[in-house]
Coordinates of C-alpha atoms in Angstrom, one line a residue:
M1 CA 84.2 86.3 78.7
T2 CA 85.8 84.1 76.1
L3 CA 89.1 86.0 76.4
Q4 CA 88.9 85.8 80.1
I5 CA 88.4 82.0 80.1
L6 CA 91.1 81.6 77.4
G7 CA 93.6 83.9 79.4
F8 CA 92.9 82.0 82.7
L9 CA 93.4 78.5 81.2
L10 CA 96.6 79.7 79.5
T11 CA 97.9 81.3 82.6
V12 CA 97.2 78.1 84.7
G13 CA 98.0 75.7 82.0
I14 CA 101.6 77.3 81.7
L15 CA 102.4 78.0 85.3
V16 CA 101.2 74.9 87.0
P17 CA 103.0 72.5 84.8
V18 CA 106.3 74.6 85.0
H19 CA 106.0 74.4 88.8
E20 CA 105.4 70.7 88.9
F21 CA 108.1 70.0 86.2
G22 CA 110.6 71.9 88.5
H23 CA 110.0 69.2 91.2
Y24 CA 110.2 66.5 88.6
W25 CA 113.5 67.6 87.1
V26 CA 115.4 68.0 90.4
A27 CA 114.0 64.5 91.4
R28 CA 115.4 63.0 88.5
R29 CA 118.8 64.8 89.0
C30 CA 118.8 63.4 92.5
G31 CA 118.3 59.9 91.5
V32 CA 114.8 59.5 93.0
K33 CA 112.9 56.4 91.4
V34 CA 109.7 55.9 93.2
L35 CA 107.8 59.2 92.9
R36 CA 104.8 60.4 90.8
F37 CA 103.9 63.7 89.6
S38 CA 100.4 64.4 88.2
I39 CA 99.0 67.7 86.8
G40 CA 95.5 68.1 86.2
F41 CA 92.3 66.0 86.3
G42 CA 90.5 63.7 83.8
R43 CA 92.1 61.7 80.9
V44 CA 95.8 61.7 80.8
L45 CA 97.1 63.5 77.7
W46 CA 100.9 62.9 78.1
R47 CA 103.1 60.5 80.2
R48 CA 106.8 60.5 80.7
Q49 CA 108.3 57.4 82.4
A50 CA 111.7 56.0 81.5
H51 CA 110.7 52.5 83.0
P52 CA 108.2 51.1 85.2
G53 CA 110.1 51.8 88.4
A54 CA 111.3 55.3 87.4
T55 CA 109.9 58.7 88.2
E56 CA 106.6 59.4 86.2
F57 CA 105.3 62.8 85.0
T58 CA 101.8 62.9 83.6
L59 CA 99.6 65.8 82.2
S60 CA 96.0 65.4 82.3
L61 CA 93.0 66.9 80.4
L62 CA 92.5 69.9 82.6
P63 CA 95.6 71.4 84.0
L64 CA 94.0 73.2 86.9
G65 CA 96.0 71.8 89.8
G66 CA 99.1 69.7 90.5
Y67 CA 100.2 67.4 93.2
V68 CA 103.4 65.4 94.0
R69 CA 102.7 62.0 95.5
M70 CA 105.1 59.2 96.7
L71 CA 104.3 55.8 95.6
D72 CA 103.7 53.3 98.4
E73 CA 102.9 49.8 99.0
S74 CA 99.2 50.4 98.6
E75 CA 99.8 51.0 94.9
G76 CA 102.0 47.7 94.4
P77 CA 105.0 46.4 96.2
V78 CA 108.2 48.3 95.9
P79 CA 111.3 46.3 95.0
A80 CA 113.8 46.1 98.0
D81 CA 116.6 47.3 95.7
M82 CA 114.6 50.4 95.0
R83 CA 113.7 51.5 98.5
E84 CA 116.7 53.5 99.0
Q85 CA 115.9 55.4 95.9
A86 CA 112.3 56.2 97.0
F87 CA 111.8 60.1 97.8
N88 CA 111.0 59.5 101.5
N89 CA 114.5 57.6 101.9
R90 CA 116.6 60.1 100.2
P91 CA 118.9 62.5 102.2
L92 CA 117.4 65.5 103.9
K93 CA 119.1 67.9 101.7
E94 CA 117.8 66.1 98.5
R95 CA 114.2 66.1 99.6
A96 CA 114.4 69.7 100.4
A97 CA 115.8 70.6 97.1
I98 CA 113.1 68.6 95.3
V99 CA 110.3 70.4 97.2
A100 CA 111.9 73.9 96.8
A101 CA 112.6 73.4 93.0
G102 CA 108.9 74.1 92.2
P103 CA 108.4 77.5 93.6
L104 CA 112.1 78.5 92.7
I105 CA 111.5 77.5 89.0
N106 CA 108.4 79.9 89.0
L107 CA 110.6 82.7 90.2
L108 CA 113.1 81.8 87.5
L109 CA 110.3 81.7 85.0
A110 CA 109.2 85.2 86.1
V111 CA 112.6 86.7 85.6
L112 CA 112.7 85.3 82.1
L113 CA 109.1 86.4 81.4
F114 CA 109.7 90.0 82.7
A115 CA 113.1 90.1 80.5
A116 CA 111.2 89.0 77.5
A117 CA 108.4 91.5 77.7
S118 CA 111.0 94.3 78.4
W119 CA 113.2 93.0 75.5
L120 CA 110.2 92.7 72.8
G121 CA 109.1 96.3 73.9
V122 CA 105.7 97.6 74.6
E123 CA 103.7 100.7 73.9
E124 CA 102.9 102.6 77.1
P125 CA 101.7 106.1 78.0
K126 CA 104.2 108.7 78.3
S127 CA 104.7 109.8 81.9
V128 CA 102.7 112.9 81.5
L129 CA 100.2 113.4 84.4
S130 CA 96.5 114.0 84.4
A131 CA 95.1 116.4 87.0
P132 CA 95.7 115.2 90.4
H133 CA 92.8 114.3 92.7
A134 CA 91.8 117.1 95.0
G135 CA 93.4 117.0 98.5
S136 CA 96.0 114.2 97.4
L137 CA 99.6 114.2 97.9
A138 CA 100.2 115.0 94.4
E139 CA 97.9 118.1 94.5
R140 CA 99.6 119.4 97.7
A141 CA 103.0 118.8 96.3
G142 CA 102.1 121.3 93.4
L143 CA 101.8 118.8 90.5
R144 CA 99.5 119.9 87.7
A145 CA 97.8 118.4 84.6
G146 CA 100.2 118.2 81.8
D147 CA 103.3 117.8 83.9
W148 CA 105.9 115.4 82.4
V149 CA 107.8 113.3 85.0
Q150 CA 111.1 112.8 83.4
A151 CA 113.1 111.1 86.4
V152 CA 112.6 110.0 89.9
S153 CA 114.9 109.9 92.9
T154 CA 114.7 108.9 96.6
D155 CA 117.5 111.4 97.7
G156 CA 117.3 114.0 95.2
Q157 CA 120.9 113.2 94.0
T158 CA 120.8 109.9 92.3
W159 CA 118.2 109.9 89.4
T160 CA 116.3 107.3 87.5
E161 CA 115.2 108.3 84.0
L162 CA 111.6 107.3 83.2
Q163 CA 110.3 106.2 80.0
S164 CA 106.6 105.6 80.8
L165 CA 103.8 106.1 83.2
P166 CA 103.7 102.5 84.5
E167 CA 107.4 102.9 85.4
L168 CA 106.4 106.0 87.5
R169 CA 103.7 103.9 89.1
W170 CA 106.1 101.2 90.0
H171 CA 108.5 103.6 91.7
L172 CA 105.5 105.0 93.6
M173 CA 104.5 101.7 94.9
R174 CA 108.2 100.8 95.8
S175 CA 108.7 104.0 97.7
V176 CA 105.5 103.4 99.7
S177 CA 106.7 99.9 100.5
R178 CA 110.1 101.2 101.7
G179 CA 108.6 104.1 103.7
E180 CA 110.6 106.6 101.5
R181 CA 109.9 109.9 99.9
L182 CA 110.0 110.3 96.2
V183 CA 111.3 113.1 94.4
L184 CA 110.2 113.9 90.9
S185 CA 111.9 115.8 88.1
V186 CA 109.2 117.5 86.3
S187 CA 108.8 119.8 83.3
D188 CA 105.9 120.9 81.1
R189 CA 104.8 118.7 78.1
A190 CA 107.3 120.3 75.8
G191 CA 110.2 119.6 78.2
H192 CA 110.7 123.1 79.5
G193 CA 110.8 124.6 82.9
R194 CA 112.3 121.6 84.7
R195 CA 111.7 121.6 88.4
S196 CA 111.8 119.1 91.4
V197 CA 108.8 118.1 93.3
T198 CA 108.9 115.9 96.5
L199 CA 105.9 113.5 97.1
E200 CA 105.6 112.6 100.7
T201 CA 104.9 109.0 100.1
D202 CA 106.6 108.1 103.3
L203 CA 103.4 109.4 105.0
I204 CA 101.3 106.7 103.5
P205 CA 101.1 103.6 105.9
K206 CA 102.7 100.6 104.5
G207 CA 99.4 98.7 105.0
E208 CA 97.8 100.7 102.3
L209 CA 99.8 99.2 99.6
D210 CA 96.9 98.1 97.6
A211 CA 94.9 98.9 94.5
Q212 CA 93.7 102.2 95.7
L213 CA 97.2 103.4 96.4
L214 CA 97.6 105.6 93.3
K215 CA 94.2 107.2 93.9
R216 CA 95.4 108.2 97.5
I217 CA 98.6 109.7 96.0
G218 CA 96.5 111.3 93.4
L219 CA 98.0 110.1 90.2
G220 CA 95.8 108.0 88.0
L221 CA 95.3 107.9 84.4
P222 CA 97.6 109.5 81.9
F223 CA 97.3 113.1 80.6
S224 CA 94.5 113.3 77.9
E225 CA 93.4 116.3 76.0
P226 CA 89.7 117.4 76.6
V227 CA 88.4 116.1 73.3
L228 CA 85.1 114.1 72.9
G229 CA 85.2 110.7 71.4
Q230 CA 82.4 108.4 70.4
L231 CA 79.0 109.7 71.6
N232 CA 75.8 107.6 72.4
P233 CA 73.2 109.1 69.7
T234 CA 70.5 109.0 72.4
G235 CA 72.7 110.3 75.3
A236 CA 72.6 113.8 76.8
G237 CA 75.8 114.8 75.0
A238 CA 74.5 114.0 71.6
Q239 CA 71.2 115.6 72.5
A240 CA 72.8 118.9 73.3
G241 CA 74.6 118.9 69.9
L242 CA 78.0 117.7 70.8
L243 CA 80.0 115.7 68.2
K244 CA 82.8 113.4 68.1
G245 CA 86.1 115.4 67.8
D246 CA 84.9 118.5 69.5
R247 CA 87.5 120.1 71.7
V248 CA 86.0 121.6 75.1
L249 CA 87.5 125.1 75.6
S250 CA 85.6 126.0 78.8
V251 CA 82.6 124.8 81.1
D252 CA 80.8 127.7 82.8
G253 CA 83.6 130.0 81.9
V254 CA 86.4 127.6 83.3
A255 CA 88.9 125.9 81.1
P256 CA 89.3 122.3 81.9
S257 CA 93.0 121.5 82.3
D258 CA 92.5 118.0 80.8
A259 CA 90.1 115.3 80.2
A260 CA 90.2 114.1 83.8
A261 CA 89.1 117.6 85.1
L262 CA 86.4 117.5 82.4
R263 CA 85.0 114.2 83.6
E264 CA 84.9 115.5 87.2
R265 CA 83.1 118.6 86.1
I266 CA 80.4 116.4 84.3
R267 CA 80.1 114.0 87.3
A268 CA 79.5 117.0 89.6
A269 CA 76.8 118.7 87.6
V270 CA 74.0 117.3 89.7
D271 CA 71.3 119.2 91.7
G272 CA 69.5 116.9 93.9
E273 CA 67.9 114.3 91.5
Q274 CA 68.4 116.2 88.3
G275 CA 71.5 117.2 86.2
R276 CA 72.5 120.8 86.1
A277 CA 72.8 122.8 82.9
M278 CA 76.3 123.8 81.9
Q279 CA 77.5 126.4 79.3
W280 CA 80.1 124.8 77.1
K281 CA 82.4 126.5 74.8
I282 CA 83.8 124.1 72.2
E283 CA 86.1 124.3 69.1
R284 CA 84.7 122.3 66.1
A285 CA 86.5 122.4 62.7
G286 CA 88.2 125.7 63.5
Q287 CA 85.0 127.5 64.7
V288 CA 84.1 128.3 68.4
L289 CA 80.6 127.2 69.4
E290 CA 78.7 127.6 72.6
L291 CA 76.2 124.9 73.7
Q292 CA 74.1 124.2 76.8
V293 CA 74.7 120.6 78.1
T294 CA 72.7 119.1 80.8
P295 CA 74.2 115.8 81.9
Q296 CA 71.7 113.0 83.0
A297 CA 71.7 112.1 86.7
V298 CA 72.7 108.4 87.2
Q299 CA 72.9 106.7 90.4
S300 CA 76.5 105.8 91.3
G301 CA 77.0 104.0 94.6
E302 CA 75.4 106.2 97.3
K303 CA 75.0 109.2 95.2
K304 CA 74.0 110.5 91.8
Q305 CA 76.5 111.6 89.2
G306 CA 76.3 113.4 85.8
R307 CA 76.8 111.5 82.7
I308 CA 76.7 112.6 78.9
E309 CA 77.3 109.2 77.6
A310 CA 80.4 110.0 75.6
M311 CA 83.9 109.0 75.5
V312 CA 85.7 112.0 77.1
G313 CA 89.4 112.4 76.3
A314 CA 91.8 112.0 73.4
P315 CA 94.1 108.9 73.2
P316 CA 97.2 109.7 75.4
E317 CA 100.6 110.1 73.9
M318 CA 102.4 106.7 73.8
V319 CA 106.1 105.7 73.8
T320 CA 107.8 102.5 72.9
V321 CA 109.6 101.0 76.0
S322 CA 112.3 98.4 75.4
R323 CA 115.6 97.4 76.6
S324 CA 118.6 95.4 75.4
L325 CA 118.8 91.8 76.3
V326 CA 121.4 92.2 78.9
D327 CA 119.5 95.1 80.5
A328 CA 116.3 93.2 80.2
L329 CA 117.5 90.2 82.1
M330 CA 118.9 92.5 84.8
G331 CA 115.7 94.3 85.0
G332 CA 113.9 91.0 85.2
V333 CA 115.9 89.8 88.2
E334 CA 115.3 93.1 89.9
R335 CA 111.6 93.2 89.2
T336 CA 111.1 89.6 90.4
W337 CA 112.9 90.4 93.5
E338 CA 111.0 93.4 94.3
V339 CA 107.6 91.9 93.5
S340 CA 108.5 88.9 95.6
T341 CA 109.5 91.1 98.7
M342 CA 106.4 93.3 98.2
T343 CA 104.1 90.3 98.0
L344 CA 105.7 89.0 101.3
Q345 CA 105.1 92.4 103.0
V346 CA 101.4 92.3 101.9
F347 CA 101.0 89.0 103.3
G348 CA 102.6 89.8 106.5
R349 CA 100.6 93.0 107.0
M350 CA 97.4 91.1 106.2
L351 CA 98.5 88.5 108.8
V352 CA 98.8 91.2 111.6
G353 CA 95.9 93.3 110.5
E354 CA 97.9 96.2 109.0
A355 CA 96.6 95.6 105.5
S356 CA 93.1 94.9 104.3
L357 CA 92.2 91.3 103.4
K358 CA 90.6 92.9 100.4
N359 CA 94.0 92.7 98.7
L360 CA 93.6 88.9 98.2
S361 CA 92.4 88.2 94.8
G362 CA 91.1 84.9 93.4
P363 CA 90.5 83.2 89.9
L364 CA 87.9 85.8 88.8
T365 CA 90.4 88.6 89.1
I366 CA 93.1 86.6 87.5
A367 CA 90.7 85.8 84.7
D368 CA 89.9 89.5 84.2
Y369 CA 93.5 90.6 84.0
A370 CA 94.5 87.8 81.8
G371 CA 91.8 88.6 79.4
Q372 CA 92.7 92.2 79.4
S373 CA 96.4 91.5 78.8
L374 CA 95.7 89.2 75.9
T375 CA 94.0 92.1 74.1
M376 CA 96.8 94.4 74.8
G377 CA 99.5 92.2 73.2
L378 CA 102.3 89.6 73.8
S379 CA 104.4 91.8 75.9
Y380 CA 101.5 92.6 78.3
F381 CA 100.5 89.1 78.7
L382 CA 104.2 88.0 79.4
S383 CA 104.3 90.6 82.1
F384 CA 101.0 89.4 83.6
L385 CA 102.3 85.7 83.5
A386 CA 105.4 87.0 85.3
L387 CA 103.5 88.6 88.0
V388 CA 101.2 85.4 88.6
S389 CA 104.4 83.3 88.5
V390 CA 106.0 85.3 91.3
S391 CA 102.8 85.0 93.3
L392 CA 102.6 81.3 92.7
G393 CA 106.2 80.9 93.8
V394 CA 106.0 83.1 96.9
L395 CA 102.6 81.5 97.9
N396 CA 104.1 78.0 97.8
L397 CA 107.1 79.0 99.9
L398 CA 104.8 80.1 102.7
P399 CA 105.1 77.8 105.8
L400 CA 101.7 76.3 105.5
P401 CA 101.1 72.5 105.6
M402 CA 100.1 71.2 102.2
L403 CA 102.2 73.8 100.4
D404 CA 106.0 73.4 99.6
G405 CA 106.8 75.8 102.4
G406 CA 105.2 73.6 104.9
H407 CA 107.2 70.7 103.7
L408 CA 110.4 72.6 104.0
M409 CA 109.2 73.6 107.6
Y410 CA 109.0 69.9 108.3
Y411 CA 112.5 69.3 107.0
L412 CA 113.7 72.3 109.0
F413 CA 112.4 70.6 112.1
E414 CA 114.0 67.3 111.1
G415 CA 117.4 68.9 110.6
L416 CA 117.3 70.7 113.9
S417 CA 115.8 67.8 115.9
G418 CA 117.4 64.8 114.1
R419 CA 114.1 63.0 113.6
P420 CA 111.1 63.6 111.2
V421 CA 107.7 65.0 112.3
S422 CA 105.6 62.2 113.8
E423 CA 102.8 60.8 111.7
W424 CA 100.2 62.1 114.1
W425 CA 101.5 65.7 114.1
H426 CA 101.9 65.4 110.3
R427 CA 98.1 64.5 110.0
Q428 CA 97.0 67.2 112.3
L429 CA 99.1 69.9 110.6
Q430 CA 97.8 68.7 107.2
R431 CA 94.3 69.3 108.5
V432 CA 95.1 72.8 109.7
G433 CA 96.8 73.5 106.3
A434 CA 93.8 72.4 104.3
F435 CA 91.5 74.6 106.4
V436 CA 93.7 77.7 106.0
L437 CA 93.9 77.1 102.3
L438 CA 90.1 76.6 102.0
L439 CA 89.6 79.8 104.0
M440 CA 92.0 81.8 101.8
M441 CA 90.3 80.5 98.6
A442 CA 86.9 81.4 100.0
L443 CA 87.9 84.9 101.0
A444 CA 89.6 85.4 97.6
L445 CA 86.6 84.3 95.7
S446 CA 84.3 86.6 97.9
N447 CA 86.7 89.5 97.3
D448 CA 86.3 88.9 93.5
M449 CA 82.6 88.7 93.7
A450 CA 82.6 91.9 95.8
H451 CA 84.6 93.7 93.2
K452 CA 82.3 92.4 90.5
L453 CA 79.2 93.7 92.3
G454 CA 80.8 97.0 93.0
L455 CA 80.8 96.5 96.8
Y456 CA 84.6 97.5 97.2

């Protein structure tokens, strides 16, 4: 919990000030004088103001939100010679540039963060597949446990070499978002017997671009040998005589292809309300032993599943993924663009009902992933920051009143009509925007709680 809170505060404490500083920096370049930027709540920690009439930038105790506010007569008289330098009296192009600067600097930051993570390098699982889920696209395509995906292509002619499993997952998500098939160049774990396999990812509706996508395709965890890890001394596995380091050769006469297949066998070993006895053949210290293992039947959702209370699976093979500085920067631009367009696609499909509203995540999910990325290392946390920075930038560009995109919408109307939005319409639209944002926040928080409670 401590890491989650720390990760969340770091994420918001970095991205929100950067967003507001983007507004502030462009305002200063445009010569705006009467403007205030405030970030956070509570006691002011830091203040920057060149002189009493200049733009002001303050950072408060809790950087959990930010706002841009024009100074007006209610806060003291504005000298006549400075009125033309006030934000609302600046040319339309300057106002639009100041408003757009916040989201754009978030997208620029994402490019740099993606590039830094790629340049620093990160340990990731090798693109060797576990057993595909029964009936999935991967199983129908003929993929097997232990297949090593070395390259991908959309046309079978131009190939992109892969270094890790996360890269494969990214290509899968991109092919679904584009409605394309993905061709995989596959070999065995030793690199022999290379062949091409076509995944019909174009058959998956674009509205299903969510957290369950990889499960529908059939590709989940990386390949792991069927070797036992730590066991609970009072669990069913330890009671049956299993020990850490045992390699499972067969269960009821069938050799498990990998740890994922073994876990499925264990979960399915339930008859009614009781676990079903299984005959295991294991290898321990060069000797082959036979044991009878009866999993404990545990309620999981609407049905019971078998559990032996043991870590099942050896650590996957890892590779170091890194790029040169130039390649990392180019990759950062490409990844930021693709995440941005994918985010907009998901928002659009949720709006028209083609994608589930369950895709909307809130602060609890952000805190969870922030904490996990912190434990995994700097590169992972930088990549996570980049993803949230893209989301913040794209969200603020949406044409909703109260967001930067809403102000840009006002300026577009002003540019086309030659007159600003009336005060009455501005108030009404602000109320609508506040209601929509509160609704989105409530929905995101309810989704977070549902995930926590296992309802999704």
